[in-house]
GROMACS .gro file of C-alpha atoms in nm:
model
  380
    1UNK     CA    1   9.991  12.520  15.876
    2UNK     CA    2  10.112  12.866  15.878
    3UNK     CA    3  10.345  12.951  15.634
    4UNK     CA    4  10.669  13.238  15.661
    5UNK     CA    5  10.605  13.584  15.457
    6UNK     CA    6  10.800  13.748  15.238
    7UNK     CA    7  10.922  14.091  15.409
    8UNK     CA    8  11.008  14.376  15.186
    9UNK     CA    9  11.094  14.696  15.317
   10UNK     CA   10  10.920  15.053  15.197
   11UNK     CA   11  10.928  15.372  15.217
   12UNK     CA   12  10.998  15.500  15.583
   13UNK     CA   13  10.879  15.263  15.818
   14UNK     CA   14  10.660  15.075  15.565
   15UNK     CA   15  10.712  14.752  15.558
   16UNK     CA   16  10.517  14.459  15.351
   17UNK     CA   17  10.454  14.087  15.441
   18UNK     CA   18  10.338  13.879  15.176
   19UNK     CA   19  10.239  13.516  15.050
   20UNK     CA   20  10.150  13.380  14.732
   21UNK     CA   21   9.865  13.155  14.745
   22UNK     CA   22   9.852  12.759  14.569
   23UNK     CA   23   9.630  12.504  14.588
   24UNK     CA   24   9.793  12.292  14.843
   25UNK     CA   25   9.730  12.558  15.103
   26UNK     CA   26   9.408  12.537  15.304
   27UNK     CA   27   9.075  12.680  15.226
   28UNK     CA   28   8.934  12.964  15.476
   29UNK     CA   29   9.012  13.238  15.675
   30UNK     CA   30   9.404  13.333  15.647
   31UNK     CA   31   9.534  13.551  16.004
   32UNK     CA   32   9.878  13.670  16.057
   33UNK     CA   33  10.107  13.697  16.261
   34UNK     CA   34  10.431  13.985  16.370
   35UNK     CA   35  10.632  13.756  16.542
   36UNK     CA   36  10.931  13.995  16.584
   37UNK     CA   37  11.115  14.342  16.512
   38UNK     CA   38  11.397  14.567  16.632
   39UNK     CA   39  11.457  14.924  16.599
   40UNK     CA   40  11.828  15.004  16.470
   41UNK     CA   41  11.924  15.009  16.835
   42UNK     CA   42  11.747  14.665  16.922
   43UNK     CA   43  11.502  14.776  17.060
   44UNK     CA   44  11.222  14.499  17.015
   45UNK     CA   45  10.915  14.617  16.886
   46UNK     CA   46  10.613  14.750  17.096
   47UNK     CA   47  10.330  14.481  17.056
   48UNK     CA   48  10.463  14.190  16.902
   49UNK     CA   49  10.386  13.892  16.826
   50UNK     CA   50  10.095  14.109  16.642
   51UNK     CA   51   9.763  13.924  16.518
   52UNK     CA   52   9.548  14.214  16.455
   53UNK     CA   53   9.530  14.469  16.248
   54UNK     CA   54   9.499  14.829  16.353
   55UNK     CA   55   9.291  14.879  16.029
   56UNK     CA   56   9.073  14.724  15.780
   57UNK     CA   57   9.044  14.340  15.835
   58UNK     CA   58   9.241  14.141  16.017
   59UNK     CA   59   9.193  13.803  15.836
   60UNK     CA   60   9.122  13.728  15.445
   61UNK     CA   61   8.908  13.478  15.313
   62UNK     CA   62   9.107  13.183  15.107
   63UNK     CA   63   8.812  13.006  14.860
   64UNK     CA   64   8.980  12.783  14.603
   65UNK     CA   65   8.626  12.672  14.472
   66UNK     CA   66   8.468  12.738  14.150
   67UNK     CA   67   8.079  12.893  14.172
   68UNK     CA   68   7.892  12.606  13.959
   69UNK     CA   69   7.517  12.574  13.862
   70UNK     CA   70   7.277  12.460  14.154
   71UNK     CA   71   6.942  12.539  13.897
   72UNK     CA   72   6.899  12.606  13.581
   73UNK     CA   73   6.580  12.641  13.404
   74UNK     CA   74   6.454  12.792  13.065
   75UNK     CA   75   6.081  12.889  12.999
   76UNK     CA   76   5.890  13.063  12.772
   77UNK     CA   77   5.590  13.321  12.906
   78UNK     CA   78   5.388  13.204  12.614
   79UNK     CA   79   5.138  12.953  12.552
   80UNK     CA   80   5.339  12.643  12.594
   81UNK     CA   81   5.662  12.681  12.837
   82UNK     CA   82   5.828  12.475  12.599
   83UNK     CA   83   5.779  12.752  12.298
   84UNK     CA   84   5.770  13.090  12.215
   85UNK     CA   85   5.600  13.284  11.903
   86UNK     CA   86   5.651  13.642  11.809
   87UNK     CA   87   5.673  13.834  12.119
   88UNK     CA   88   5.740  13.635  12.336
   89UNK     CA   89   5.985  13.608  12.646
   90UNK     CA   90   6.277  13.370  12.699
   91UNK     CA   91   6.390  13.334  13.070
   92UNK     CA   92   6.655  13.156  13.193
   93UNK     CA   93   6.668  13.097  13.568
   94UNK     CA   94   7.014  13.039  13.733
   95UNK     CA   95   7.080  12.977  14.091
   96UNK     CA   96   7.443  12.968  14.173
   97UNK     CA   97   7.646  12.734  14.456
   98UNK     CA   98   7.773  13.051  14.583
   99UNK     CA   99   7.707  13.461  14.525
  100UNK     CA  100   7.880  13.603  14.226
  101UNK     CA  101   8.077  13.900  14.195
  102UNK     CA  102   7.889  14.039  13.963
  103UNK     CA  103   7.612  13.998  13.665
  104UNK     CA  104   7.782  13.749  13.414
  105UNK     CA  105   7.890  13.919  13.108
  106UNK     CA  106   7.839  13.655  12.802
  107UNK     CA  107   7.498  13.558  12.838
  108UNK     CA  108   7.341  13.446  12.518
  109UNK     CA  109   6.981  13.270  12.434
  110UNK     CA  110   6.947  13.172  12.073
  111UNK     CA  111   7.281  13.348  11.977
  112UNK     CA  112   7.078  13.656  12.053
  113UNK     CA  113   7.242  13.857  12.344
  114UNK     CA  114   7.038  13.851  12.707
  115UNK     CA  115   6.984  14.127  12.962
  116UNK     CA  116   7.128  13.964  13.276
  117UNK     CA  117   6.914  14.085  13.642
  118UNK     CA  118   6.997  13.967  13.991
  119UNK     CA  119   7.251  13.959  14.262
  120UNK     CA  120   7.394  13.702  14.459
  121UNK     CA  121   7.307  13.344  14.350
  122UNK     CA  122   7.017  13.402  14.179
  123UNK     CA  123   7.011  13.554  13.866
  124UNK     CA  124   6.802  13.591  13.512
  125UNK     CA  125   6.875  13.625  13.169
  126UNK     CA  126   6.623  13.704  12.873
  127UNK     CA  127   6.506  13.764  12.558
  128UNK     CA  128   6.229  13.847  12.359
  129UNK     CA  129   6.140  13.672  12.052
  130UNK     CA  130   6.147  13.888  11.732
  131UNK     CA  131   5.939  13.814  11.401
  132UNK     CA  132   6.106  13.570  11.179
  133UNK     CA  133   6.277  13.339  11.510
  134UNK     CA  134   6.282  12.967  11.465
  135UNK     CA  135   6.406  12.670  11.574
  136UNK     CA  136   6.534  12.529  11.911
  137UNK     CA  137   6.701  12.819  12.109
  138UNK     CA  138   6.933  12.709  12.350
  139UNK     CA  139   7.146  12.933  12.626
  140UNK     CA  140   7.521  13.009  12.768
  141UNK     CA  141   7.592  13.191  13.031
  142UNK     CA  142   7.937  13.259  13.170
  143UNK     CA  143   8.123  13.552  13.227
  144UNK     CA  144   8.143  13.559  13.600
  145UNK     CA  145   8.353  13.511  13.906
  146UNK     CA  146   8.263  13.448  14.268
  147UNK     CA  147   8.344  13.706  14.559
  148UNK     CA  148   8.731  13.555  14.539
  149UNK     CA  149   8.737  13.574  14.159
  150UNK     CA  150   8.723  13.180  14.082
  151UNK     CA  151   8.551  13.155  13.746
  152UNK     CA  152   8.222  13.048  13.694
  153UNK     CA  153   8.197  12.803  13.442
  154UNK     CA  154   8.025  12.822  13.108
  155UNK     CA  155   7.643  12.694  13.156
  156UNK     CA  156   7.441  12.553  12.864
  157UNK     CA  157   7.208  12.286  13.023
  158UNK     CA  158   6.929  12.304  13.254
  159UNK     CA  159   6.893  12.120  13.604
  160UNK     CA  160   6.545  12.056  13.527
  161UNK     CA  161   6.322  12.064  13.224
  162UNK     CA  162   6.437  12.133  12.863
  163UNK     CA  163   6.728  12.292  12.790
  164UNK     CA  164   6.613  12.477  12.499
  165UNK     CA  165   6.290  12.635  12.392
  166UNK     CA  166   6.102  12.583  12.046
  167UNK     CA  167   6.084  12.909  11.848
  168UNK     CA  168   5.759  12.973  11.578
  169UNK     CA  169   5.694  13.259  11.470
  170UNK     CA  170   5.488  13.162  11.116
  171UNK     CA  171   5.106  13.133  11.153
  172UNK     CA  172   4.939  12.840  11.010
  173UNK     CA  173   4.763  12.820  10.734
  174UNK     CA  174   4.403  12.616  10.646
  175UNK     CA  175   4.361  12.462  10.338
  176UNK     CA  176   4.190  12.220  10.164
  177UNK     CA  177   3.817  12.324  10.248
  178UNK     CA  178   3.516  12.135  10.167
  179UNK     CA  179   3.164  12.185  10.288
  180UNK     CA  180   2.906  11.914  10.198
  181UNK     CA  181   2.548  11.804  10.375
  182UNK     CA  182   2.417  11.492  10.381
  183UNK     CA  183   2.130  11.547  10.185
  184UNK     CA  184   2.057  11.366   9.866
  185UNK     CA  185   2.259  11.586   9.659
  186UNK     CA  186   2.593  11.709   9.885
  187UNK     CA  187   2.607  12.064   9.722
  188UNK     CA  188   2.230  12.129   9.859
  189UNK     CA  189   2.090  12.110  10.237
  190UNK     CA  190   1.690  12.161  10.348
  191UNK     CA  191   1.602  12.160  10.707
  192UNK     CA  192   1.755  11.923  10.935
  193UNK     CA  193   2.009  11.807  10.711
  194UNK     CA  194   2.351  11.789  10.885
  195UNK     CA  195   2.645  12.049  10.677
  196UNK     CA  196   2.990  11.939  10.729
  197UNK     CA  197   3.279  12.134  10.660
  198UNK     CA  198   3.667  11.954  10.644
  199UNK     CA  199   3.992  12.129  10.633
  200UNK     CA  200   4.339  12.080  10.726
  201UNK     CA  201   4.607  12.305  10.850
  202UNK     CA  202   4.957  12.322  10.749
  203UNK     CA  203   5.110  12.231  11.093
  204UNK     CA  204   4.951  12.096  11.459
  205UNK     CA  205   4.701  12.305  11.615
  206UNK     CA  206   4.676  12.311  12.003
  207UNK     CA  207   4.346  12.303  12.069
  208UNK     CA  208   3.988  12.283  11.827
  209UNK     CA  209   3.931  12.580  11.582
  210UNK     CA  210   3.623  12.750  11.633
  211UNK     CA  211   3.357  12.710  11.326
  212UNK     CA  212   3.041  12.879  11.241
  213UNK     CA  213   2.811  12.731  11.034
  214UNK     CA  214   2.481  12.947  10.893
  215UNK     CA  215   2.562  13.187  11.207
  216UNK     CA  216   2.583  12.869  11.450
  217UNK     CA  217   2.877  12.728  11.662
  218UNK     CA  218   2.974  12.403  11.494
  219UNK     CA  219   3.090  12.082  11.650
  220UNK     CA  220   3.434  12.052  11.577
  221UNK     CA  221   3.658  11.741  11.612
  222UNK     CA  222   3.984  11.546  11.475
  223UNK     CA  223   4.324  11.743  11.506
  224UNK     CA  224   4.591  11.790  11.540
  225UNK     CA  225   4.600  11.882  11.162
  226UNK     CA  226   4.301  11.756  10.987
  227UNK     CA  227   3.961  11.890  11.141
  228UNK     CA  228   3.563  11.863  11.094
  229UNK     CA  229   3.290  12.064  11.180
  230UNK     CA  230   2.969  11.986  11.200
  231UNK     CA  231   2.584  12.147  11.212
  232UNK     CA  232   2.257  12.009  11.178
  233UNK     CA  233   2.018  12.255  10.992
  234UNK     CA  234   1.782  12.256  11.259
  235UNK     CA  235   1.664  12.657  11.232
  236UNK     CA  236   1.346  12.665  11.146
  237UNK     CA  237   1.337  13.033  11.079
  238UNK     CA  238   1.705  12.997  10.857
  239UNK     CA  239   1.581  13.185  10.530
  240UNK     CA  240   1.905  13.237  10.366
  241UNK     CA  241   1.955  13.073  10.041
  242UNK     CA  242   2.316  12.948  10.064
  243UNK     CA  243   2.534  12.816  10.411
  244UNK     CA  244   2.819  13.051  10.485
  245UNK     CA  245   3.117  12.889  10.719
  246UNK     CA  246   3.342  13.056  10.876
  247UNK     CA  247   3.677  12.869  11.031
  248UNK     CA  248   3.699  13.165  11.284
  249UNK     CA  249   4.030  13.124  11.531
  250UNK     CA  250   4.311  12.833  11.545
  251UNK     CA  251   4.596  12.834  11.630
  252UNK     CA  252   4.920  12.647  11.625
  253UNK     CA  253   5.141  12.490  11.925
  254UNK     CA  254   5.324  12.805  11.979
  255UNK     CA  255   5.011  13.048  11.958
  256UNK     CA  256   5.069  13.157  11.636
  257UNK     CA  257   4.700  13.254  11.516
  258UNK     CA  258   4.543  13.198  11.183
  259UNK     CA  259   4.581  13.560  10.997
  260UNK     CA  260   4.185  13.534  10.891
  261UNK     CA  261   3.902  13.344  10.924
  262UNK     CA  262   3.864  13.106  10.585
  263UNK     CA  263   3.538  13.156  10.505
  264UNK     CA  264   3.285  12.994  10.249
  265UNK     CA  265   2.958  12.892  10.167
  266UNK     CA  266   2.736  12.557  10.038
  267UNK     CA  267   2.565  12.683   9.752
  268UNK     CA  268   2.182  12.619   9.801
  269UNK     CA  269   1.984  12.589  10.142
  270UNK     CA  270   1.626  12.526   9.983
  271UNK     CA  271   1.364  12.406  10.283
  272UNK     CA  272   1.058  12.486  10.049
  273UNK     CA  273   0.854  12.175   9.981
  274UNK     CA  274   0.776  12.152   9.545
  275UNK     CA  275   0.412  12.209   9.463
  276UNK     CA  276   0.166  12.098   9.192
  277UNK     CA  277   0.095  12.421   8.942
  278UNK     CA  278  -0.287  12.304   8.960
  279UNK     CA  279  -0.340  12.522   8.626
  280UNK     CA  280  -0.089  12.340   8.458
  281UNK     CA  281  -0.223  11.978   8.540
  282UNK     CA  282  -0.413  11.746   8.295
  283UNK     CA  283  -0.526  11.422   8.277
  284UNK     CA  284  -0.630  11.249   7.929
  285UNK     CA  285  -0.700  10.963   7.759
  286UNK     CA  286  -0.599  10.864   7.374
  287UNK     CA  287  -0.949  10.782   7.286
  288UNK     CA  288  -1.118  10.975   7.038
  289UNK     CA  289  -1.303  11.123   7.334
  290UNK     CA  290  -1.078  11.216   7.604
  291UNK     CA  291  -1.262  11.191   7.883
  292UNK     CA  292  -1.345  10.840   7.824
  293UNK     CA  293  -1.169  10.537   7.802
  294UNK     CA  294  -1.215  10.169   7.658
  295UNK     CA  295  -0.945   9.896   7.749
  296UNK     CA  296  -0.602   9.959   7.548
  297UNK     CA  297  -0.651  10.319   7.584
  298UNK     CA  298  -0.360  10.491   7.741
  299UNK     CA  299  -0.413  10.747   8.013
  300UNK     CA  300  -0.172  11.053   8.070
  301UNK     CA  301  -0.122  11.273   8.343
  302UNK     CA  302   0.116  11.554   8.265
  303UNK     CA  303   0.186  11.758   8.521
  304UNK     CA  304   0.403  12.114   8.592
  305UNK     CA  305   0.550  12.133   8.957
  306UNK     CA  306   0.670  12.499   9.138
  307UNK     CA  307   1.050  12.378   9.058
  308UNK     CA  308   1.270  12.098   8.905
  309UNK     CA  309   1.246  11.783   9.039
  310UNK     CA  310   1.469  11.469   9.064
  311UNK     CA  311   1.401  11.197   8.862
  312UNK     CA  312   1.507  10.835   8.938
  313UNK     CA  313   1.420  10.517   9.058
  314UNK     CA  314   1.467  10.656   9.395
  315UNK     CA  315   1.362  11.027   9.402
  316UNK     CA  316   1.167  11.028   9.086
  317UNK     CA  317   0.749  11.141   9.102
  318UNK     CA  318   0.539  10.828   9.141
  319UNK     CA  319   0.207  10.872   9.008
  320UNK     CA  320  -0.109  10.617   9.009
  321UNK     CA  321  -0.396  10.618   8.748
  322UNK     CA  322  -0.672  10.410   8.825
  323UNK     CA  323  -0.491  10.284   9.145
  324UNK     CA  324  -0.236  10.128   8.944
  325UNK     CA  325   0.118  10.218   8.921
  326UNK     CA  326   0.209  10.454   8.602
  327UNK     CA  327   0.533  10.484   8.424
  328UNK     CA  328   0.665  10.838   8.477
  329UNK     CA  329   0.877  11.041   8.272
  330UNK     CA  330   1.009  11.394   8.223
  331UNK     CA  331   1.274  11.583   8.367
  332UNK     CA  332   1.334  11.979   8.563
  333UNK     CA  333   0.932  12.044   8.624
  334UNK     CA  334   0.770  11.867   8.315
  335UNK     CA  335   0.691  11.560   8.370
  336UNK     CA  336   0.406  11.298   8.217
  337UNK     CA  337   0.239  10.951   8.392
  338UNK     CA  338   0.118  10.760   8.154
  339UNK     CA  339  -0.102  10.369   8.223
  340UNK     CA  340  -0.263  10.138   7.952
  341UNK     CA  341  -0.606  10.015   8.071
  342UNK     CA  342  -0.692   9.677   8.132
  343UNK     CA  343  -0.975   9.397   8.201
  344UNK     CA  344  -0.834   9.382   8.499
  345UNK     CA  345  -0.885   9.742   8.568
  346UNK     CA  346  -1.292   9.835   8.752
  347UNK     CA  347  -1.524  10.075   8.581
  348UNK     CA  348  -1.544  10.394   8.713
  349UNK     CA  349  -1.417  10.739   8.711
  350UNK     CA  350  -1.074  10.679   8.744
  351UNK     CA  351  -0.827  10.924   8.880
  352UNK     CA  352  -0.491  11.029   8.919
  353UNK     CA  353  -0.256  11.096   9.230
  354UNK     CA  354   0.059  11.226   9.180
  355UNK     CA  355   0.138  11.060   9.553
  356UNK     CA  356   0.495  11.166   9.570
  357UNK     CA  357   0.817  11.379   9.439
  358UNK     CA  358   1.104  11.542   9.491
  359UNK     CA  359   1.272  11.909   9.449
  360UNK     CA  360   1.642  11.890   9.369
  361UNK     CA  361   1.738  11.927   9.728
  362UNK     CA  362   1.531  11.681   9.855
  363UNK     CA  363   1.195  11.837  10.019
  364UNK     CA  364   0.951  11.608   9.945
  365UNK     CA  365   0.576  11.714   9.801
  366UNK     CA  366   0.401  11.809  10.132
  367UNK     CA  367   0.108  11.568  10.005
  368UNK     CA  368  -0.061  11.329   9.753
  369UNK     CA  369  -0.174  11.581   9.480
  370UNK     CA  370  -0.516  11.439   9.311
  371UNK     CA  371  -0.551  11.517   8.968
  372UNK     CA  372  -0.900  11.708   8.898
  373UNK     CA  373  -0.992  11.582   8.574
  374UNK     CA  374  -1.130  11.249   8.583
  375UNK     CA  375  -1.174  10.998   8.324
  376UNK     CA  376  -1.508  10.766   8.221
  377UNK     CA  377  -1.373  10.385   8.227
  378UNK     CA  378  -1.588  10.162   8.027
  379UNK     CA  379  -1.489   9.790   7.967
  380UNK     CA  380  -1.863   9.753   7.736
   0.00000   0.00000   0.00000
């Protein structure tokens, strides 16, 4: 209900009416009212009871209530809402119950002070990220009063979404490289053998690196730290001698990129096929005459190829004299066949075949090399 004013007189015929306000009284717009006055004389004064004003306004606005929060939210403009690099901008997003007075004055994000836009009940506050940020930056904003001065209370969680925003600013790193093929010896590829390069970064990346292999996108796959790419040699007109890789762009899950590409190489890309030197190629036998042979003589095929050769039970050159099976030895690009003739074995002009070998990266002999020389086989 209404409530009886304090009446002080002033100077002349000033006077003042006044109330102090508490929170019993009633929210909303406050009137008044000149019930009475009396000159000296008696005289009642002209007007009264009184209600409006003859200036200014005529009733005042009573708000008891606090502004509060209605949203909050915090973002980053980078990559990821979530997190910021380098750079990047901080926003927090506040919508108020009720206008303020004015832009709030202790507005923080990270510790870092925030430049504070807006009007009303919706305002901003941001920052940018600086070189050497990190960690979870959270926000406070306060500072402010609405339109009747009640205080706006301190804010430091969002409505919706996070209420703080992941700060990296340190680019990853790649390390432990390897590049291999699948080829019989993993430091070497020929054509069509598939190169594989493994690596790992130092912290998640977002999305696949990209990889060049011998000048070719590779197929990458695994993550979030531990990656392969992948390329099968499949260029026939690839001429290089070594397989250069190049781990191109990646980055982590704030953006950060990679400072450089990592780059390497396989050491040998060899898709020659070995040869037979022809020159270099002779077939004997340990008779007395050399071009003849009685049973128990041995028969030897030594033979030079274009470049070294693996040797093995696997890899190794086979070689047949007299259609049989000889026992091969050697190593790089000198190598001997050698057989024992038998009764078992038909007279003739035998021969020999070198019918298969190896270069060290695997490119087989193209085909069956027959040895020129022959030898006479006589069992009588």
């Amino acid at each position: 209900g209404a409530r009886a004013a304090t009446v002080t007189a002033g100077a002349a015929n000033a006077w003042t009416a006044s109330i102090v306000l508490g929170g019993s009284d009633i929210a909303g717009a406050l009137g008044f009212i000149i019930v009475s006055a009396a000159d000296l004389t008696g005289n009642p004064l002209a007007g009264t009871p009184a209600t409006t004003a003859t200036s200014g306004v005529s009733t005042i606005a009573f708000d008891k209530v606090a502004p509060a929060a209605q949203a909050v939210t915090i973002v980053s403009n980078g990559v990821d809402p979530t997190r910021a690099r380098s750079t990047d901008r901080i926003t927090v997003y506040l919508t108020t119950t009720e206008s303020l007075k004015a832009a709030p004055t202790a507005a923080t994000i990270g510790g870092k002070t925030a430049t504070v836009a807006g009007s009303g009940s919706s305002w901003t506050a941001y920052i940018t990220v600086a070189a050497g940020d990190s960690g979870a930056f959270g926000f406070s904003i306060g500072g402010a009063t609405d339109l009747a001065g009640n205080p706006l209370p301190t804010i430091t969680a969002a409505t919706n979404g996070p209420s703080t925003i992941t700060c990296d600013t340190t680019p990853p790193s790649i390390t432990d490289v390897s590049v291999v093929s699948n080829g019989v010896d993993k430091t070497r590829a020929k054509l069509n053998d598939v190169i594989t390069v493994t690596f790992t970064a130092s912290k998640d990346l977002r999305s696949k690196p990209t990889v060049t292999i011998a000048g070719s996108a590779a197929s990458v796959s695994g993550g979030p730290l531990t990656w392969t790419a992948t390329l099968k040699m499949t260029d026939s007109a690839y001429v290089a001698a070594t397989v250069p890789y190049s781990i191109d762009t990646a980055s982590d899950l704030a953006g950060n990129p990679i400072p450089v590409a990592v780059t390497g190489a396989l050491s040998v890309y060899d898709k020659v096929a070995p040869t037979i030197v022809v020159a270099s190629t002779t077939m004997t036998s340990s008779n007395p005459d050399p071009t003849r042979a009685n049973v128990g003589d041995t028969i030897t095929v030594h033979f030079v190829s274009s470049e070294d050769l693996l040797g093995g039970a696997v890899y190794g050159p086979r070689v047949t004299i007299a259609g049989r099976t000889a026992s091969v030895s050697g190593s790089a690009s000198d190598w001997y066949a050698t057989y024992v003739m038998t009764k078992g074995d038909a007279a003739n002009n035998i021969q020999g075949v070198i019918t298969m070998c190896y270069d060290l990266t695997g490119n087989p002999l193209a085909s069956a090399y027959t040895v020129p020389t022959t030898i006479n086989f006589e069992k009588t």
